[in-house]
Amino acid sequence: MATETESSYQLLCIGNPLLDMQTSDGSLLDKYNLKANDAILASPEQMGIYEDISNAPDLKFVAGGAAQNAARGAAYVLPPKHVVYVGCVGDDDLADKLREANAREGVESAYLVKKGEQTGACGVVITGHHRSLVTTLRAAEMFDKSHFSSTDVAACIKGAKYFYIGGFFLTHGVESALELCKTASGDGKAIAMNLSAPFIPQFFKVQLETIFPYTDFIIGNESEAESWGGAAGLSDPKDHAAVARAIALLPKSNLTRPRVVIITRGADSTVVVSSANPDTPQIHPIQKLSDDEIVDTNGAGDAFAGGFMGGLVLGKSIEEAVEIGHKMGAMNLRQVGPQYTWPKIQIIA
């Protein structure tokens, strides 16, 4: 990573780098007690799924990890050398595959490498339009905040204007995320966080609440919003606008900009609520794809988040950034796994 290009990285993303192992063998759902559409951390009883998927005849390896998917989505709509991704990997061939994917798609990999450890993996079971994600973090959960002080990463943090934190990272890295947020927020920079999965608000509510005060943008889908609404004791967690309003109005450390909450709802619409106008939710319609056009839903939410963040970096309005996110999500739905169309197509007019 050349020091003279540090200032060009406008967006820094942090999360759990994972290599997705994907199959359409639906029998694994029953075998490992999985829901068809969910995202969980693997229990000891579910660790055998990785060997089963590796032996599946339709096995596909895809660069994954939610925040890393979003980073690649943002890079798709941004000029070169604008996105850098931070996380922890092992010193193995899985990490090499991730570096290659990032480099190919314009993301700078600023990994902390743990010698002798394995890079994290995500088992993905695709059934119809559903995807079940089962993650083993391995090296990803060994991230150390001292990595922020390394010469290259410190320069990236100093140069970035936008920061994106994957909610999955908070299962182990809340202290690191808090340090990054305090630094970025103290410098008046914009911080976005994704709720990532229903189990994050349900079981890691305290960790979320530690980071919430520093956030300017919160992104989640309807299931994650409902999970947070239930955990927060809201009267109707399925009222997505009300959930977004409640999150938008949570205490905030940097009062120079409002907090904007974005809740995607699949093919229905996207709800946006700003703390500047909390009682006026904005509903953004979506151009629905036909069933025949949808190949795989894995990564669509990350694609939306990446497109949205890319739009912000380009100086687009919230409305324009949401539309860019919609286009990137639709592109992802037409691919196998969290991938994007190559050669690139024009997303932003």
XYZ file of C-alpha atoms in Angstrom:
349
model
C 0.000 0.000 0.000
C 1.823 3.092 -1.225
C 1.847 5.992 1.228
C 1.378 8.613 -1.481
C -2.070 7.216 -2.310
C -3.405 7.034 1.240
C -5.505 10.157 1.007
C -7.385 8.755 -1.998
C -9.147 6.112 0.138
C -12.327 7.990 0.996
C -14.210 5.010 2.457
C -12.826 2.648 5.111
C -14.835 -0.505 5.832
C -14.215 -2.873 8.729
C -15.659 -6.303 9.355
C -15.063 -10.044 9.323
C -13.264 -11.246 6.163
C -14.792 -14.581 5.167
C -14.663 -16.911 2.207
C -18.173 -18.102 1.302
C -18.582 -21.824 0.593
C -21.851 -22.184 -1.289
C -24.121 -25.113 -2.146
C -27.766 -25.694 -3.032
C -28.003 -28.917 -1.005
C -31.167 -28.196 0.987
C -30.813 -31.376 3.047
C -28.168 -29.554 5.109
C -30.870 -27.326 6.585
C -32.472 -30.208 8.453
C -29.170 -31.900 9.199
C -27.805 -28.814 10.974
C -31.100 -27.353 12.247
C -30.937 -24.258 10.052
C -33.609 -21.836 8.913
C -33.886 -21.359 5.157
C -33.336 -17.604 5.388
C -31.052 -16.666 8.278
C -27.529 -15.724 9.347
C -25.944 -17.295 12.419
C -22.634 -18.149 14.037
C -21.961 -21.887 13.900
C -22.421 -23.853 17.107
C -20.090 -26.752 17.896
C -22.789 -29.121 16.626
C -22.865 -27.322 13.266
C -19.133 -27.282 12.519
C -19.422 -30.359 10.311
C -21.284 -28.345 7.698
C -18.042 -26.971 6.256
C -16.742 -30.435 5.391
C -20.132 -31.369 3.958
C -20.216 -28.265 1.750
C -16.608 -28.748 0.661
C -17.616 -32.194 -0.620
C -20.754 -30.951 -2.394
C -20.670 -31.432 -6.173
C -21.944 -27.879 -6.742
C -19.481 -26.206 -4.340
C -18.659 -22.592 -5.194
C -16.134 -20.348 -3.437
C -17.098 -16.673 -3.355
C -15.337 -13.814 -1.575
C -17.597 -12.913 1.335
C -17.960 -11.299 4.709
C -20.793 -8.761 4.830
C -18.716 -5.586 5.196
C -16.243 -6.830 2.594
C -19.126 -7.427 0.179
C -20.289 -3.867 0.829
C -16.764 -2.557 0.262
C -16.653 -4.245 -3.131
C -20.095 -2.840 -3.933
C -18.947 0.678 -3.092
C -15.812 0.234 -5.181
C -18.010 -0.741 -8.132
C -19.479 2.767 -8.323
C -16.394 4.713 -7.225
C -13.158 5.646 -9.012
C -10.073 3.488 -8.338
C -8.269 3.723 -4.987
C -11.287 4.986 -3.042
C -12.120 1.992 -0.815
C -9.990 0.209 1.784
C -11.078 -2.772 3.858
C -9.774 -3.713 7.317
C -10.159 -7.086 9.028
C -8.209 -10.090 10.296
C -7.267 -13.186 8.272
C -5.019 -16.207 8.614
C -1.895 -16.888 6.590
C -3.541 -19.345 4.213
C -4.856 -19.730 0.680
C -8.338 -18.551 1.721
C -6.861 -15.149 2.559
C -5.091 -15.110 -0.799
C -8.421 -15.724 -2.558
C -9.931 -12.770 -0.706
C -7.024 -10.478 -1.601
C -7.315 -11.478 -5.242
C -11.062 -10.769 -5.292
C -10.608 -7.391 -3.620
C -7.787 -6.365 -5.934
C -9.789 -7.404 -8.986
C -12.746 -5.294 -7.823
C -10.835 -2.216 -6.685
C -10.712 -2.683 -2.904
C -7.431 -2.274 -1.019
C -6.957 -5.094 1.524
C -5.483 -3.812 4.795
C -5.605 -7.124 6.650
C -4.143 -7.987 10.004
C -2.592 -11.422 9.407
C -2.520 -13.987 12.206
C 0.237 -16.487 11.631
C -0.787 -20.125 11.909
C -4.511 -19.349 11.917
C -7.245 -20.129 9.396
C -9.211 -17.448 7.578
C -12.905 -17.331 8.470
C -15.495 -19.102 6.355
C -19.238 -18.876 5.793
C -21.271 -21.897 4.795
C -24.059 -20.815 2.453
C -27.035 -23.069 1.698
C -29.174 -21.780 -1.175
C -32.766 -23.034 -1.489
C -34.911 -21.235 -4.038
C -34.705 -17.512 -3.257
C -33.543 -18.124 0.314
C -30.044 -18.320 1.740
C -28.911 -19.688 5.093
C -25.541 -18.388 6.294
C -23.506 -20.273 8.904
C -20.268 -18.577 9.904
C -17.119 -19.739 11.641
C -15.023 -16.643 12.336
C -11.641 -18.278 12.985
C -9.018 -15.539 12.484
C -11.668 -12.864 11.899
C -12.462 -12.705 15.621
C -8.781 -12.242 16.506
C -8.663 -8.632 15.308
C -6.561 -6.394 17.539
C -7.079 -2.645 17.683
C -3.325 -2.157 17.662
C -3.637 -2.714 13.897
C -5.073 0.814 13.690
C -1.659 2.131 14.719
C 0.215 0.410 11.895
C 1.647 2.926 9.452
C -0.573 2.073 6.493
C -3.836 1.684 8.399
C -3.295 4.831 10.477
C -2.801 6.790 7.249
C -6.004 5.298 5.810
C -7.980 6.250 8.911
C -6.603 9.766 8.719
C -7.445 10.122 5.026
C -10.908 8.510 4.953
C -14.020 10.686 5.070
C -16.538 7.846 5.494
C -16.439 4.736 7.688
C -18.585 1.609 7.437
C -18.832 -0.944 10.253
C -20.398 -4.362 9.797
C -22.624 -5.307 12.727
C -21.157 -8.819 12.726
C -17.840 -7.286 13.819
C -19.413 -6.317 17.155
C -19.712 -9.968 18.223
C -16.031 -9.770 19.156
C -14.602 -6.377 18.157
C -16.664 -3.764 19.978
C -13.585 -2.246 21.664
C -11.856 -1.879 18.305
C -15.000 -0.435 16.707
C -15.405 2.012 19.589
C -11.843 3.270 19.247
C -12.290 3.732 15.497
C -15.621 5.521 15.998
C -14.261 7.892 18.626
C -11.387 8.840 16.349
C -13.523 9.300 13.233
C -16.425 11.036 14.978
C -14.052 13.321 16.845
C -12.707 14.456 13.477
C -16.229 15.114 12.205
C -16.229 12.200 9.762
C -19.327 10.201 8.808
C -19.867 6.728 10.302
C -22.284 4.099 9.023
C -23.147 0.797 10.654
C -25.149 -2.167 9.391
C -27.314 -4.189 11.793
C -26.258 -7.224 9.718
C -28.550 -9.969 11.104
C -31.501 -10.401 13.488
C -29.322 -12.054 16.131
C -27.150 -8.934 16.445
C -29.883 -6.688 17.961
C -31.252 -9.675 19.861
C -28.072 -10.910 21.532
C -25.598 -8.028 21.101
C -27.848 -5.095 21.980
C -25.366 -3.730 24.529
C -22.593 -3.731 21.938
C -24.838 -1.946 19.438
C -25.748 0.662 22.029
C -22.049 1.271 22.650
C -21.543 2.227 19.005
C -24.898 3.868 18.193
C -23.986 7.325 19.620
C -21.212 7.708 17.033
C -23.245 6.645 14.007
C -24.601 8.950 11.324
C -26.156 6.195 9.193
C -27.757 2.932 10.305
C -28.643 0.354 7.653
C -30.696 -2.780 8.167
C -33.392 -4.948 6.629
C -36.920 -5.520 7.921
C -36.024 -8.630 9.954
C -33.158 -6.827 11.665
C -35.349 -3.788 12.329
C -38.042 -5.969 13.867
C -35.437 -7.722 16.008
C -34.135 -4.393 17.305
C -37.685 -3.135 17.869
C -38.505 -6.216 19.923
C -35.296 -5.986 21.948
C -35.956 -2.284 22.579
C -39.496 -2.956 23.766
C -41.324 -1.056 21.037
C -45.077 -1.663 20.958
C -45.079 -2.719 17.290
C -41.689 -3.919 16.046
C -43.216 -4.584 12.628
C -43.857 -0.856 12.164
C -40.605 -0.283 10.330
C -40.975 3.491 10.146
C -41.495 3.608 13.916
C -38.429 1.429 14.491
C -36.366 3.639 12.198
C -37.628 6.727 14.039
C -36.663 5.258 17.409
C -33.142 4.458 16.204
C -32.765 7.864 14.540
C -33.608 9.623 17.817
C -31.159 7.697 19.998
C -28.455 9.856 21.650
C -25.781 11.078 19.243
C -22.301 12.423 19.969
C -21.750 14.434 16.780
C -24.663 16.840 16.449
C -23.386 18.556 13.299
C -25.386 16.135 11.131
C -28.617 14.190 11.685
C -28.724 10.428 11.987
C -30.329 8.725 8.992
C -31.795 5.225 9.328
C -32.366 3.113 6.220
C -34.518 -0.030 6.416
C -34.672 -2.174 3.280
C -37.706 -4.409 2.843
C -36.859 -6.769 0.038
C -38.933 -6.128 -3.054
C -41.458 -3.952 -1.223
C -39.756 -0.616 -0.557
C -37.055 1.062 1.504
C -37.894 3.237 4.511
C -35.660 6.213 5.348
C -36.024 8.271 8.519
C -33.821 11.220 9.499
C -33.540 12.591 13.016
C -33.946 16.004 11.391
C -37.512 15.055 10.370
C -38.317 11.965 12.436
C -42.069 12.117 11.884
C -41.777 12.251 8.100
C -40.526 8.849 6.891
C -39.538 8.631 3.252
C -40.714 5.542 1.371
C -38.618 4.635 -1.667
C -40.251 2.169 -4.092
C -38.285 -0.628 -5.714
C -38.455 -1.887 -9.274
C -39.307 -5.501 -8.550
C -37.532 -8.283 -10.422
C -39.401 -11.299 -11.751
C -38.736 -14.673 -10.139
C -36.920 -15.747 -13.296
C -34.466 -12.855 -12.930
C -33.490 -13.728 -9.353
C -30.572 -16.145 -9.183
C -29.442 -15.796 -5.563
C -30.344 -13.473 -2.661
C -27.015 -13.952 -0.850
C -25.316 -10.574 -0.493
C -28.125 -8.391 -1.855
C -28.325 -6.344 1.338
C -24.564 -5.845 1.320
C -24.753 -4.753 -2.311
C -27.370 -2.169 -1.366
C -25.196 -0.904 1.478
C -22.161 -0.697 -0.794
C -24.055 1.232 -3.438
C -25.509 3.549 -0.805
C -22.090 4.256 0.713
C -20.587 4.781 -2.728
C -23.301 7.318 -3.462
C -22.521 9.207 -0.255
C -18.811 9.319 -1.084
C -19.709 10.763 -4.491
C -21.661 13.538 -2.790
C -25.087 12.267 -3.823
C -28.241 13.061 -1.844
C -29.748 10.416 0.455
C -32.469 9.791 -2.133
C -29.912 9.327 -4.902
C -27.726 7.094 -2.724
C -30.729 4.872 -1.915
C -31.474 4.508 -5.619
C -27.851 3.548 -6.317
C -28.191 0.977 -3.529
C -31.344 -0.402 -5.144
C -29.549 -0.814 -8.473
C -26.605 -2.593 -6.871
C -28.931 -4.891 -4.910
C -30.810 -5.787 -8.102
C -27.512 -6.512 -9.848
C -26.471 -8.822 -7.035
C -29.754 -10.739 -7.185
C -28.904 -11.724 -10.755
C -25.563 -13.279 -9.711
C -24.484 -16.397 -7.855
C -23.387 -15.270 -4.401
C -22.319 -11.759 -3.386
C -20.938 -10.788 -6.789
C -21.310 -7.989 -9.317
C -21.566 -7.812 -13.107
C -18.276 -7.800 -15.002
C -17.298 -6.009 -17.125
C -18.771 -3.108 -15.173
C -22.042 -1.578 -16.259
C -23.005 2.042 -15.732
C -24.948 2.453 -12.469
C -24.862 6.205 -12.043
C -26.137 8.367 -14.881
